[in-house]
């Protein structure tokens, strides 16, 4: 599955870093839920000595994990330096690619990643996660499934043949890749988080603010014409509910152990 270049991903999230938290409601909710599930599913008394937030963004999950594991050594890693700057200097920060972790093999007890791996080649990410995890280590990853932003794709399909979003893995593919990477005792949890907007411009502005607007495959080289955008608006309006225009996040959590 072809993904955006790492340079494009870095540029997009560097540009979004300063305003990211103003629109990251779904991202925060997913972190909260995954942290609670990690605590509930871990063996009694289990606690990591070293944990990694792979793709930490502005650092929302860092204090959540620190509160649960106060004695552990934390590492905050992100591809975008501007995101790391937002996370704060109180964390050991690493500017690096999660497809090529600059960490020793078997050096981490908890690999955590929330809404990052969908921008990456998942087979490489999971292989690297397996490599750096110690025996008995745990993995907690939240990503987006193939139903994500289906409303956007449907609306813009009336305008042109461009996809306008990246291609997301489905649940079966994620499980198969986890097994192939040697991650055992995996559990998958899937749910839809739907957000509603007053109009298409506000919806697209929200997507842009979290850095996801420039990462679709086969994206257009120029702006939509006014007429084309009006057609997309009309198509999206057909999906309007009493709550507004819907935008779906198909949330998939993968929990596994080495």
Coordinates of C-alpha atoms in Angstrom, one line a residue:
X1 CA 0.0 0.0 0.0
X2 CA 1.6 3.3 -1.2
X3 CA 1.8 6.0 1.5
X4 CA 2.9 9.6 1.3
X5 CA 6.6 10.3 1.2
X6 CA 8.2 10.8 4.6
X7 CA 9.3 14.3 3.5
X8 CA 5.6 15.2 2.8
X9 CA 4.5 13.8 6.1
X10 CA 7.2 15.8 8.0
X11 CA 6.3 19.0 6.1
X12 CA 2.6 18.7 6.7
X13 CA 2.9 18.1 10.4
X14 CA 5.6 20.7 10.9
X15 CA 3.2 23.2 9.3
X16 CA 0.3 22.1 11.5
X17 CA 2.2 21.9 14.9
X18 CA 1.4 25.4 16.2
X19 CA -2.4 25.0 15.8
X20 CA -2.8 21.3 16.0
X21 CA -4.2 21.1 19.5
X22 CA -7.1 23.5 18.7
X23 CA -8.7 20.8 16.5
X24 CA -7.4 17.6 18.0
X25 CA -10.5 16.6 20.0
X26 CA -10.8 13.1 18.4
X27 CA -7.1 12.6 18.8
X28 CA -7.2 13.3 22.5
X29 CA -10.3 11.1 23.0
X30 CA -8.5 8.2 21.3
X31 CA -5.5 8.6 23.5
X32 CA -7.6 8.6 26.6
X33 CA -9.5 5.5 25.6
X34 CA -6.3 3.6 24.6
X35 CA -4.6 4.5 27.9
X36 CA -7.5 3.2 29.8
X37 CA -7.6 0.0 27.8
X38 CA -3.9 -0.5 28.2
X39 CA -4.3 -0.3 32.0
X40 CA -7.2 -2.7 31.9
X41 CA -5.6 -5.3 29.7
X42 CA -2.1 -5.4 31.1
X43 CA -1.2 -8.2 33.6
X44 CA -1.6 -7.3 37.3
X45 CA 1.5 -5.6 38.5
X46 CA 2.9 -5.1 35.0
X47 CA 4.8 -1.8 34.5
X48 CA 7.4 -0.8 31.9
X49 CA 10.8 0.4 32.8
X50 CA 11.2 2.2 29.5
X51 CA 8.4 3.3 27.1
X52 CA 8.3 5.0 23.8
X53 CA 5.6 7.3 22.3
X54 CA 6.2 6.7 18.6
X55 CA 4.8 9.7 16.8
X56 CA 4.1 11.7 19.9
X57 CA 2.9 14.8 18.1
X58 CA 2.4 17.7 20.5
X59 CA 2.7 15.3 23.4
X60 CA -0.8 14.8 24.7
X61 CA -0.2 11.2 25.7
X62 CA 3.1 11.8 27.5
X63 CA 1.6 12.9 30.8
X64 CA -1.1 10.3 30.6
X65 CA 1.5 7.5 30.4
X66 CA 3.8 9.2 33.0
X67 CA 1.0 9.3 35.5
X68 CA 0.5 5.6 35.0
X69 CA 4.1 4.6 35.1
X70 CA 5.9 7.3 37.1
X71 CA 9.1 5.4 37.6
X72 CA 9.6 4.5 33.9
X73 CA 12.0 6.3 31.5
X74 CA 10.0 7.9 28.7
X75 CA 11.0 8.7 25.2
X76 CA 9.1 11.1 22.9
X77 CA 9.7 10.5 19.2
X78 CA 8.3 12.3 16.2
X79 CA 9.2 12.8 12.5
X80 CA 8.3 16.5 12.7
X81 CA 10.7 18.7 14.8
X82 CA 8.0 21.4 15.2
X83 CA 5.7 18.8 16.9
X84 CA 8.5 17.8 19.3
X85 CA 9.0 21.5 20.1
X86 CA 5.3 21.7 21.1
X87 CA 5.6 18.6 23.2
X88 CA 8.1 20.4 25.6
X89 CA 11.7 20.1 26.7
X90 CA 10.8 18.1 29.9
X91 CA 10.7 14.9 27.8
X92 CA 13.6 13.1 26.2
X93 CA 12.9 14.0 22.6
X94 CA 14.0 12.1 19.5
X95 CA 13.4 13.5 15.9
X96 CA 13.3 10.3 13.9
X97 CA 11.2 8.1 11.6
X98 CA 9.2 5.3 13.2
X99 CA 9.9 3.2 10.2
X100 CA 13.6 3.4 11.2
X101 CA 13.9 3.7 14.9
X102 CA 17.3 4.9 16.3
X103 CA 16.9 2.5 19.3
X104 CA 18.7 -0.7 20.3
X105 CA 16.9 -4.0 19.8
X106 CA 15.0 -5.2 22.8
X107 CA 15.3 -1.9 24.6
X108 CA 11.7 -0.9 25.2
X109 CA 9.0 -2.4 27.4
X110 CA 6.0 -0.4 26.0
X111 CA 5.6 0.8 22.4
X112 CA 2.8 3.3 22.2
X113 CA 1.6 5.1 19.1
X114 CA -1.7 6.9 18.6
X115 CA -2.8 8.1 15.1
X116 CA 0.6 8.0 13.5
X117 CA 1.0 4.7 11.8
X118 CA -1.6 5.4 9.1
X119 CA 0.8 7.8 7.5
X120 CA 3.5 5.0 7.3
X121 CA 4.2 1.7 5.7
X122 CA 2.6 -0.4 8.5
X123 CA 4.7 -3.5 7.7
X124 CA 7.9 -1.5 8.5
X125 CA 6.4 0.1 11.6
X126 CA 5.4 -3.2 13.2
X127 CA 8.7 -4.8 12.3
X128 CA 10.5 -2.0 14.0
X129 CA 8.2 -2.1 17.0
X130 CA 8.8 -5.8 17.4
X131 CA 12.6 -5.3 17.1
X132 CA 12.8 -2.7 19.9
X133 CA 10.4 -4.4 22.3
X134 CA 11.8 -6.6 25.0
X135 CA 10.4 -10.1 25.7
X136 CA 7.2 -9.5 27.6
X137 CA 6.9 -6.0 26.2
X138 CA 3.6 -4.6 25.1
X139 CA 2.4 -2.7 22.1
X140 CA -0.5 -0.3 22.0
X141 CA -1.3 1.3 18.6
X142 CA -4.3 3.3 17.5
X143 CA -4.8 3.9 13.8
X144 CA -7.5 4.6 11.3
X145 CA -9.3 2.0 9.3
X146 CA -10.6 1.9 5.8
X147 CA -14.0 3.5 6.5
X148 CA -12.2 6.8 7.7
X149 CA -13.4 9.9 5.8
X150 CA -15.6 7.9 3.6
X151 CA -18.0 10.9 3.3
X152 CA -15.2 13.0 1.9
X153 CA -14.3 10.4 -0.7
X154 CA -18.0 10.0 -1.7
X155 CA -18.6 13.8 -2.0
X156 CA -15.4 14.5 -4.0
X157 CA -15.9 11.5 -6.3
X158 CA -18.6 13.6 -8.0
X159 CA -15.9 16.1 -8.9
X160 CA -12.8 14.1 -10.1
X161 CA -11.1 10.8 -9.9
X162 CA -8.6 11.9 -7.2
X163 CA -8.9 9.9 -4.0
X164 CA -8.5 13.0 -1.7
X165 CA -7.5 10.8 1.3
X166 CA -4.8 8.3 1.8
X167 CA -5.7 4.6 1.6
X168 CA -6.2 3.1 5.1
X169 CA -5.7 -0.6 6.0
X170 CA -8.7 -2.6 7.0
X171 CA -8.9 -4.6 10.3
X172 CA -8.0 -8.0 8.7
X173 CA -4.9 -6.5 7.1
X174 CA -3.8 -5.0 10.4
X175 CA -4.1 -8.3 12.2
X176 CA -2.3 -10.2 9.5
X177 CA 0.6 -7.7 9.6
X178 CA 0.8 -7.9 13.4
X179 CA 1.0 -11.7 13.2
X180 CA 3.7 -11.6 10.5
X181 CA 5.7 -9.2 12.6
X182 CA 5.7 -11.7 15.5
X183 CA 3.4 -9.8 17.8
X184 CA 1.4 -12.2 19.9
X185 CA -1.8 -12.3 22.0
X186 CA -3.1 -9.5 19.8
X187 CA -6.5 -7.8 20.5
X188 CA -8.3 -5.5 18.1
X189 CA -10.9 -3.0 19.1
X190 CA -12.8 -1.0 16.5
X191 CA -15.3 1.8 16.7
X192 CA -16.5 4.8 14.8
X193 CA -16.0 8.4 16.0
X194 CA -18.2 10.7 14.1
X195 CA -17.8 14.5 14.2
X196 CA -20.3 17.0 12.8
X197 CA -19.7 20.3 11.1
X198 CA -21.9 23.2 10.1
X199 CA -20.6 23.2 6.5
X200 CA -17.9 21.7 4.2
X201 CA -15.5 24.6 4.6
X202 CA -15.4 24.2 8.4
X203 CA -15.0 20.4 8.0
X204 CA -12.1 20.8 5.7
X205 CA -10.5 23.5 7.9
X206 CA -10.6 21.0 10.8
X207 CA -8.9 18.3 8.7
X208 CA -6.3 20.8 7.6
X209 CA -5.5 22.0 11.1
X210 CA -4.4 18.5 12.2
X211 CA -2.2 18.2 9.2
X212 CA -4.1 15.6 7.3
X213 CA -5.2 17.6 4.3
X214 CA -2.1 17.3 2.1
X215 CA -1.5 13.6 2.4
X216 CA -4.0 12.0 0.1
X217 CA -2.8 9.9 -2.8
X218 CA -3.2 11.2 -6.3
X219 CA -3.9 14.7 -4.9
X220 CA -4.7 17.5 -7.3
X221 CA -1.9 19.8 -8.4
X222 CA -4.1 22.9 -8.1
X223 CA -7.2 24.2 -6.4
X224 CA -10.7 23.1 -7.2
X225 CA -12.6 25.5 -9.3
X226 CA -15.5 27.3 -7.7
X227 CA -17.9 25.2 -9.7
X228 CA -16.2 21.9 -8.8
X229 CA -16.2 22.8 -5.1
X230 CA -19.9 23.7 -5.3
X231 CA -20.6 20.2 -6.8
X232 CA -18.7 18.6 -3.9
X233 CA -20.6 20.8 -1.4
X234 CA -23.9 19.7 -2.9
X235 CA -22.9 16.0 -2.8
X236 CA -21.8 16.3 0.9
X237 CA -25.1 18.1 1.7
X238 CA -27.0 15.0 0.8
X239 CA -25.3 13.4 3.8
X240 CA -26.4 16.1 6.3
X241 CA -28.0 14.9 9.5
X242 CA -29.8 16.9 12.2
X243 CA -26.3 17.2 13.8
X244 CA -24.6 18.6 10.7
X245 CA -22.3 17.3 8.1
X246 CA -20.7 14.0 9.3
X247 CA -17.0 13.0 9.2
X248 CA -16.1 9.5 10.3
X249 CA -13.0 8.4 12.0
X250 CA -12.8 4.5 11.8
X251 CA -10.7 4.0 14.9
X252 CA -8.8 0.7 15.3
X253 CA -6.8 -0.1 18.4
X254 CA -4.2 -2.9 18.3
X255 CA -2.9 -4.3 21.6
X256 CA -0.3 -7.0 21.5
X257 CA 2.6 -8.6 23.4
X258 CA 6.0 -9.9 22.6

